[in-house]
mmCIF file of C-alpha atoms in Angstrom:
data_model
loop_
_atom_site.group_PDB
_atom_site.id
_atom_site.type_symbol
_atom_site.label_atom_id
_atom_site.label_comp_id
_atom_site.label_asym_id
_atom_site.label_seq_id
_atom_site.Cartn_x
_atom_site.Cartn_y
_atom_site.Cartn_z
ATOM 1 C CA ALA A 1 21.592 114.725 213.966
ATOM 2 C CA ARG A 2 19.442 117.727 211.760
ATOM 3 C CA THR A 3 19.864 117.873 207.998
ATOM 4 C CA GLY A 4 19.942 121.971 206.585
ATOM 5 C CA ARG A 5 16.377 121.246 205.713
ATOM 6 C CA PRO A 6 14.846 123.421 209.716
ATOM 7 C CA GLY A 7 12.857 120.613 211.635
ATOM 8 C CA GLN A 8 14.077 118.226 210.199
ATOM 9 C CA TYR A 9 16.514 115.146 211.226
ATOM 10 C CA GLY A 10 18.681 112.665 209.633
ATOM 11 C CA LEU A 11 15.465 110.491 211.670
ATOM 12 C CA ASP A 12 12.625 111.429 209.237
ATOM 13 C CA VAL A 13 14.545 111.212 206.646
ATOM 14 C CA VAL A 14 15.535 107.407 207.255
ATOM 15 C CA ALA A 15 12.260 106.677 208.390
ATOM 16 C CA ASP A 16 10.716 108.591 205.197
ATOM 17 C CA MET A 17 13.114 106.379 202.665
ATOM 18 C CA ALA A 18 12.026 102.665 204.434
ATOM 19 C CA ILE A 19 8.142 103.933 204.069
ATOM 20 C CA ARG A 20 8.703 104.730 200.448
ATOM 21 C CA ARG A 21 10.468 102.454 199.194
ATOM 22 C CA MET A 22 7.359 99.439 201.294
ATOM 23 C CA LEU A 23 5.161 102.155 198.726
ATOM 24 C CA ARG A 24 7.481 102.111 195.614
ATOM 25 C CA ASP A 25 5.252 99.782 193.823
ATOM 26 C CA SER A 26 1.822 100.652 195.117
ATOM 27 C CA PRO A 27 -0.700 102.632 192.366
ATOM 28 C CA TYR A 28 -1.270 105.316 194.832
ATOM 29 C CA GLU A 29 0.508 108.907 194.350
ATOM 30 C CA ILE A 30 1.969 109.769 197.305
ATOM 31 C CA VAL A 31 2.355 112.720 199.638
ATOM 32 C CA SER A 32 5.336 112.903 202.332
ATOM 33 C CA GLU A 33 6.106 115.101 204.878
ATOM 34 C CA GLU A 34 10.451 114.608 204.484
ATOM 35 C CA SER A 35 9.441 114.090 200.762
ATOM 36 C CA GLY A 36 6.882 115.949 199.173
ATOM 37 C CA VAL A 37 4.452 114.057 196.672
ATOM 38 C CA SER A 38 5.575 111.239 194.363
ATOM 39 C CA GLY A 39 3.552 107.907 193.132
ATOM 40 C CA VAL A 40 1.295 107.479 190.551
ATOM 41 C CA GLU A 41 -0.166 111.336 189.259
ATOM 42 C CA ASN A 42 -3.579 111.989 189.197
ATOM 43 C CA ALA A 43 -4.367 108.224 191.407
ATOM 44 C CA PRO A 44 -7.876 107.485 192.469
ATOM 45 C CA ILE A 45 -5.913 107.305 196.209
ATOM 46 C CA THR A 46 -3.343 109.893 197.518
ATOM 47 C CA VAL A 47 -1.621 108.253 200.370
ATOM 48 C CA VAL A 48 -0.829 111.013 203.165
ATOM 49 C CA ILE A 49 2.261 110.517 205.029
ATOM 50 C CA ASP A 50 3.850 111.271 208.917
ATOM 51 C CA PRO A 51 6.717 109.454 208.883
ATOM 52 C CA VAL A 52 8.146 110.122 212.628
ATOM 53 C CA ASP A 53 5.154 113.071 214.029
ATOM 54 C CA ALA A 54 6.973 114.699 216.705
ATOM 55 C CA SER A 55 10.490 113.831 215.702
ATOM 56 C CA THR A 56 11.609 116.345 218.109
ATOM 57 C CA ASN A 57 10.559 113.661 220.896
ATOM 58 C CA CYS A 58 11.724 111.347 219.004
ATOM 59 C CA ALA A 59 15.490 112.541 219.198
ATOM 60 C CA ARG A 60 15.349 113.261 222.599
ATOM 61 C CA GLY A 61 14.011 109.832 223.780
ATOM 62 C CA ILE A 62 10.593 110.508 224.679
ATOM 63 C CA SER A 63 8.318 108.290 223.942
ATOM 64 C CA TYR A 64 4.702 109.565 222.634
ATOM 65 C CA TRP A 65 6.009 109.995 218.599
ATOM 66 C CA SER A 66 3.990 108.517 216.117
ATOM 67 C CA THR A 67 4.015 107.151 212.810
ATOM 68 C CA ALA A 68 0.900 109.017 210.538
ATOM 69 C CA ILE A 69 -0.584 107.510 207.490
ATOM 70 C CA CYS A 70 -4.059 108.382 205.074
ATOM 71 C CA ALA A 71 -5.294 107.288 202.727
ATOM 72 C CA LEU A 72 -7.778 109.478 200.598
ATOM 73 C CA ASP A 73 -9.769 109.660 197.649
ATOM 74 C CA ARG A 74 -12.367 112.370 196.375
ATOM 75 C CA ASP A 75 -14.600 111.414 199.087
ATOM 76 C CA GLY A 76 -11.945 111.957 201.693
ATOM 77 C CA MET A 77 -10.465 110.048 204.390
ATOM 78 C CA LEU A 78 -10.731 106.594 203.914
ATOM 79 C CA ALA A 79 -8.340 104.471 206.274
ATOM 80 C CA ALA A 80 -5.595 105.861 208.693
ATOM 81 C CA ALA A 81 -3.058 104.709 210.983
ATOM 82 C CA VAL A 82 -0.946 106.060 213.999
ATOM 83 C CA VAL A 83 1.953 103.872 215.404
ATOM 84 C CA ASN A 84 3.471 104.970 218.956
ATOM 85 C CA GLN A 85 6.892 103.487 217.690
ATOM 86 C CA ALA A 86 8.075 104.198 221.164
ATOM 87 C CA THR A 87 5.618 102.163 221.782
ATOM 88 C CA GLY A 88 4.156 99.944 219.530
ATOM 89 C CA THR A 89 0.565 100.807 220.475
ATOM 90 C CA ARG A 90 -0.936 101.009 217.244
ATOM 91 C CA TYR A 91 -4.666 103.204 216.218
ATOM 92 C CA THR A 92 -7.047 102.435 213.155
ATOM 93 C CA ALA A 93 -9.982 103.850 211.408
ATOM 94 C CA ILE A 94 -11.781 102.672 207.258
ATOM 95 C CA ARG A 95 -14.406 105.219 207.365
ATOM 96 C CA GLY A 96 -17.842 104.198 207.891
ATOM 97 C CA GLU A 97 -16.582 101.255 210.411
ATOM 98 C CA GLY A 98 -14.910 102.834 213.292
ATOM 99 C CA ALA A 99 -11.690 103.440 214.712
ATOM 100 C CA PHE A 100 -9.647 101.486 217.324
ATOM 101 C CA ARG A 101 -6.542 101.261 219.520
ATOM 102 C CA ASP A 102 -4.782 97.801 220.007
ATOM 103 C CA GLY A 103 -7.766 95.324 217.982
ATOM 104 C CA VAL A 104 -10.293 97.127 220.744
ATOM 105 C CA ARG A 105 -13.274 99.748 219.267
ATOM 106 C CA LEU A 106 -12.676 103.518 220.619
ATOM 107 C CA ALA A 107 -14.863 106.141 222.276
ATOM 108 C CA PRO A 108 -14.367 109.557 223.076
ATOM 109 C CA SER A 109 -14.537 110.006 226.450
ATOM 110 C CA ASP A 110 -18.292 111.816 227.646
ATOM 111 C CA VAL A 111 -16.667 115.349 229.437
ATOM 112 C CA THR A 112 -19.241 117.800 228.869
ATOM 113 C CA LYS A 113 -17.250 120.831 231.750
ATOM 114 C CA VAL A 114 -14.736 122.129 230.531
ATOM 115 C CA GLU A 115 -13.690 122.809 234.567
ATOM 116 C CA ASP A 116 -14.005 118.884 234.417
ATOM 117 C CA ALA A 117 -11.693 118.834 230.688
ATOM 118 C CA VAL A 118 -7.988 117.217 230.304
ATOM 119 C CA VAL A 119 -6.762 118.927 227.678
ATOM 120 C CA ALA A 120 -4.266 118.800 225.041
ATOM 121 C CA LEU A 121 -2.094 121.550 223.876
ATOM 122 C CA SER A 122 -0.326 122.762 220.468
ATOM 123 C CA GLY A 123 0.893 125.520 222.103
ATOM 124 C CA PHE A 124 -1.095 127.839 223.414
ATOM 125 C CA PRO A 125 -4.608 129.502 222.525
ATOM 126 C CA ALA A 126 -4.782 133.231 222.532
ATOM 127 C CA ARG A 127 -7.440 132.367 225.285
ATOM 128 C CA LEU A 128 -6.703 130.021 227.847
ATOM 129 C CA LEU A 129 -10.103 128.276 229.200
ATOM 130 C CA PRO A 130 -10.250 126.680 233.481
ATOM 131 C CA TRP A 131 -10.279 123.129 232.863
ATOM 132 C CA GLN A 132 -9.297 120.596 235.107
ATOM 133 C CA GLN A 133 -5.933 120.091 234.367
ATOM 134 C CA TYR A 134 -3.774 120.755 230.053
ATOM 135 C CA ARG A 135 -1.228 119.123 228.628
ATOM 136 C CA ALA A 136 1.695 119.923 226.454
ATOM 137 C CA LEU A 137 3.523 116.953 224.329
ATOM 138 C CA GLY A 138 3.636 117.850 221.198
ATOM 139 C CA CYS A 139 2.976 114.896 218.428
ATOM 140 C CA CYS A 140 -0.595 115.890 216.253
ATOM 141 C CA SER A 141 -1.400 112.369 215.190
ATOM 142 C CA LEU A 142 -1.704 111.058 219.068
ATOM 143 C CA ALA A 143 -3.190 113.775 220.708
ATOM 144 C CA LEU A 144 -5.800 113.244 218.769
ATOM 145 C CA CYS A 145 -5.623 109.824 218.953
ATOM 146 C CA ASP A 146 -5.885 109.767 222.842
ATOM 147 C CA LEU A 147 -8.976 112.594 222.537
ATOM 148 C CA ALA A 148 -10.638 109.976 220.250
ATOM 149 C CA ALA A 149 -9.829 107.228 222.722
ATOM 150 C CA GLY A 150 -11.052 109.099 225.558
ATOM 151 C CA GLY A 151 -7.902 109.730 227.644
ATOM 152 C CA ILE A 152 -8.090 113.618 226.726
ATOM 153 C CA ASP A 153 -11.431 114.951 226.481
ATOM 154 C CA GLY A 154 -10.667 118.128 224.429
ATOM 155 C CA TYR A 155 -7.888 118.879 221.539
ATOM 156 C CA ILE A 156 -6.352 122.939 220.990
ATOM 157 C CA ASP A 157 -4.033 123.349 218.397
ATOM 158 C CA GLY A 158 -3.114 127.034 219.340
ATOM 159 C CA GLY A 159 -1.322 127.358 216.107
ATOM 160 C CA ALA A 160 -0.981 127.452 212.546
ATOM 161 C CA TRP A 161 1.977 124.795 211.621
ATOM 162 C CA HIS A 162 0.350 122.339 211.511
ATOM 163 C CA ALA A 163 0.012 119.802 208.241
ATOM 164 C CA PRO A 164 -2.344 117.289 206.251
ATOM 165 C CA TRP A 165 0.326 114.994 206.961
ATOM 166 C CA ASP A 166 0.178 116.017 210.715
ATOM 167 C CA TYR A 167 -3.510 115.846 211.263
ATOM 168 C CA LEU A 168 -5.032 114.204 208.920
ATOM 169 C CA ALA A 169 -5.011 109.729 209.747
ATOM 170 C CA GLY A 170 -5.771 111.654 213.685
ATOM 171 C CA LEU A 171 -8.410 113.444 213.134
ATOM 172 C CA LEU A 172 -10.832 110.286 211.226
ATOM 173 C CA ILE A 173 -9.562 108.281 214.065
ATOM 174 C CA CYS A 174 -11.877 110.924 216.217
ATOM 175 C CA ARG A 175 -14.451 110.966 214.100
ATOM 176 C CA GLU A 176 -14.977 107.636 213.380
ATOM 177 C CA ALA A 177 -14.948 106.979 217.037
#
C-alpha cells in the first residue's frame, strides 16, 4: 500500500528501516531516499541509499527493482552495490578496481552506431533517435548496471526526476566497467 508521501509505498519504509538498522552503529553519514539524512554528521564517508529503486515495479510484481547503495568519500564515489531483489543478481564496484555482476567482471557493449543500439529510457527524450530498439523498465540503477554489463547499448534519462540515490551506485558501476 502507498503511504501518505507522494510516490512512497509501505515497502519503501520497511526496506529503509531494515537498512538503517544494519547501519545504525556505523561511523557513516547516511542519506536515504525514504528517511533523509542520519548517522554521523560530517563523517568521512557518506552512504547514499535507495532502499527500493522502482518500488512501483516491486509493488506490481514486475521483477525489475533493486536496492542501490553507494559510499562516497571526499574524492567522490568509492564503492557501490546494486542488487536486483527479484532475481538476486548483484552488481558491485570499487573505485579503481572494476565492476562485477555476481563476481564476474563487467564490460560494456561495443556497439558504436545508434542504428544498431538497444537503448533503455527513463521517460521520453526531447527527440527520438533511430535506435534499433528501446526498453523502458523503470529502474535507473538496474538500467545503468545493464549498460555496464553490455546488455543495453545506451541509457537516456529524458526527465529531471532522478536524485542521487537513484543513479550514484549504477554510475560508479558504469564508470568501473
